[in-house]
Amino acid sequence: MTDKNMRQKLQGIQSSLKAPKGQTNQFGGYKYRSCEDILTALKPLLAEWGCCLIISDEIVEKGGRLFVEATATLYDNDSSDFLSSKGPAEHAETKKGMDQAQITGSASSYARKYALNGLFAIDDTKDPDATNKHGKDISRAVNQSAEF
């Protein structure tokens, strides 16, 4: 694929990428995709399009709170071109049943997943976090606001 520029390669990867939701949440029973699911689907496409991916993490402070900020960088093997996307996840001080390494690892996995989502245009709008009404009837709220 040496005749393609970086954006064309990214577009090819984005349009070919199928990362199914291969995990099931034990408590909510919903399906989701992990960072590992995305990487498994990506690896053959990276080879096909002549690219490589590097993901790195950094602990950053924003507003007195700690975050793991992941950066997913796609490199073109045929040039020095690259494209990046960042994904932040708050680093909790404590989390029930986890030690500090597990808390950091959990935040890193979450941040990496969202950095990959941004770079490869993975749509998570049907994930429970995006569709959770938090006990509210959205249609009723919309109808009530329309009356004003």
Coordinates of C-alpha atoms in Angstrom, one line a residue:
M1 CA 0.0 0.0 0.0
T2 CA 2.9 2.4 -0.5
D3 CA 0.9 4.5 -2.9
K4 CA -1.5 5.7 -0.1
N5 CA -0.9 8.6 2.2
M6 CA -1.4 8.4 5.9
R7 CA -5.0 9.6 5.9
Q8 CA -5.9 7.2 3.1
K9 CA -4.5 4.4 5.1
L10 CA -6.3 5.4 8.2
Q11 CA -9.6 5.7 6.2
G12 CA -9.0 2.1 4.9
I13 CA -8.4 0.8 8.4
Q14 CA -11.4 2.6 9.8
S15 CA -13.7 1.3 7.0
S16 CA -12.5 -2.3 7.4
L17 CA -12.3 -2.5 11.2
K18 CA -14.9 -4.8 12.8
A19 CA -14.4 -5.0 16.5
P20 CA -17.2 -7.0 17.9
K21 CA -18.3 -6.7 21.5
G22 CA -16.9 -9.9 22.7
Q23 CA -17.3 -9.4 26.5
T24 CA -20.3 -9.6 28.7
N25 CA -20.7 -7.5 31.9
Q26 CA -21.5 -10.0 34.7
F27 CA -23.6 -7.5 36.6
G28 CA -25.6 -5.7 33.9
G29 CA -25.6 -8.5 31.3
Y30 CA -24.7 -6.2 28.5
K31 CA -22.1 -6.7 25.8
Y32 CA -19.0 -4.5 25.4
R33 CA -15.7 -4.5 23.6
S34 CA -12.4 -4.4 25.5
C35 CA -9.2 -2.8 24.4
E36 CA -7.9 -6.3 23.7
D37 CA -10.9 -6.9 21.4
I38 CA -10.1 -3.8 19.4
L39 CA -6.4 -4.7 19.2
T40 CA -7.1 -8.2 18.0
A41 CA -9.3 -6.9 15.2
L42 CA -6.7 -4.2 14.3
K43 CA -3.5 -6.2 14.0
P44 CA -4.3 -7.8 10.6
L45 CA -5.4 -4.4 9.2
L46 CA -2.3 -2.7 10.4
A47 CA -0.2 -5.3 8.5
E48 CA -2.4 -5.0 5.4
W49 CA -2.2 -1.2 5.3
G50 CA 1.5 -1.0 6.2
C51 CA 1.1 0.7 9.5
C52 CA 2.0 0.1 13.1
L53 CA 0.4 1.3 16.4
I54 CA 2.0 2.4 19.6
I55 CA -0.1 3.1 22.7
S56 CA 1.4 4.9 25.7
D57 CA 0.1 6.2 29.0
E58 CA 0.9 9.2 31.1
I59 CA -0.4 10.2 34.5
V60 CA -1.6 13.8 34.4
E61 CA -3.2 16.1 36.9
K62 CA -6.2 18.3 35.9
G63 CA -8.0 20.4 38.4
G64 CA -6.4 18.6 41.3
R65 CA -7.5 15.2 40.1
L66 CA -5.3 12.4 38.6
F67 CA -6.0 10.9 35.2
V68 CA -4.4 8.3 33.0
E69 CA -4.1 9.8 29.6
A70 CA -3.5 7.2 26.8
T71 CA -2.2 8.2 23.4
A72 CA -2.8 5.9 20.5
T73 CA -0.4 6.7 17.6
L74 CA -0.7 5.2 14.2
Y75 CA 2.6 5.3 12.2
D76 CA 3.0 4.9 8.4
N77 CA 5.7 2.3 7.7
D78 CA 6.4 3.9 4.3
S79 CA 7.0 7.4 5.6
S80 CA 7.6 9.4 8.8
D81 CA 3.8 10.3 9.0
F82 CA 1.7 9.6 12.0
L83 CA -1.7 10.4 13.5
S84 CA -2.6 10.3 17.2
S85 CA -5.7 10.3 19.5
K86 CA -5.8 10.7 23.3
G87 CA -8.2 9.2 25.7
P88 CA -8.4 10.2 29.4
A89 CA -9.7 8.1 32.4
E90 CA -9.8 9.4 35.9
H91 CA -7.4 7.5 38.3
A92 CA -9.4 6.8 41.4
E93 CA -7.6 6.9 44.8
T94 CA -9.4 3.8 45.9
K95 CA -11.6 1.2 44.4
K96 CA -13.2 -1.6 46.4
G97 CA -11.3 -4.9 46.0
M98 CA -8.4 -3.4 44.0
D99 CA -4.9 -2.5 45.0
Q100 CA -3.1 0.6 43.5
A101 CA -1.6 -1.4 40.5
Q102 CA -5.1 -2.8 39.6
I103 CA -6.6 0.7 39.9
T104 CA -4.0 2.1 37.5
G105 CA -4.3 -0.8 35.2
S106 CA -8.1 -0.5 35.0
A107 CA -7.8 3.3 34.3
S108 CA -5.2 2.6 31.6
S109 CA -7.4 0.0 29.9
Y110 CA -10.3 2.4 29.8
A111 CA -8.2 5.3 28.5
R112 CA -6.5 3.1 25.9
K113 CA -9.9 1.9 24.7
Y114 CA -11.2 5.4 24.2
A115 CA -8.0 6.6 22.5
L116 CA -8.4 3.7 20.0
N117 CA -12.1 4.6 19.6
G118 CA -11.2 8.2 18.7
L119 CA -8.4 7.2 16.3
F120 CA -10.2 4.5 14.5
A121 CA -13.8 6.0 14.6
I122 CA -15.2 3.2 16.7
D123 CA -18.8 4.1 17.6
D124 CA -19.9 3.2 21.1
T125 CA -23.2 5.0 21.1
K126 CA -25.1 1.8 21.8
D127 CA -23.0 1.0 24.9
P128 CA -25.0 1.1 28.2
D129 CA -23.1 4.2 29.3
A130 CA -24.4 6.1 26.3
T131 CA -28.0 4.8 26.5
N132 CA -28.5 4.7 30.2
K133 CA -31.4 6.9 31.2
H134 CA -30.5 6.8 34.9
G135 CA -34.1 6.0 35.8
K136 CA -35.6 8.9 33.8
D137 CA -38.1 8.7 31.0
I138 CA -36.4 10.7 28.3
S139 CA -39.4 10.9 26.0
R140 CA -41.5 12.4 28.8
A141 CA -38.7 14.9 29.6
V142 CA -38.6 15.9 25.9
N143 CA -42.4 16.3 25.7
Q144 CA -42.4 18.4 28.9
S145 CA -39.7 20.7 27.6
A146 CA -41.7 21.1 24.3
E147 CA -44.7 22.4 26.3
F148 CA -42.8 25.4 27.6

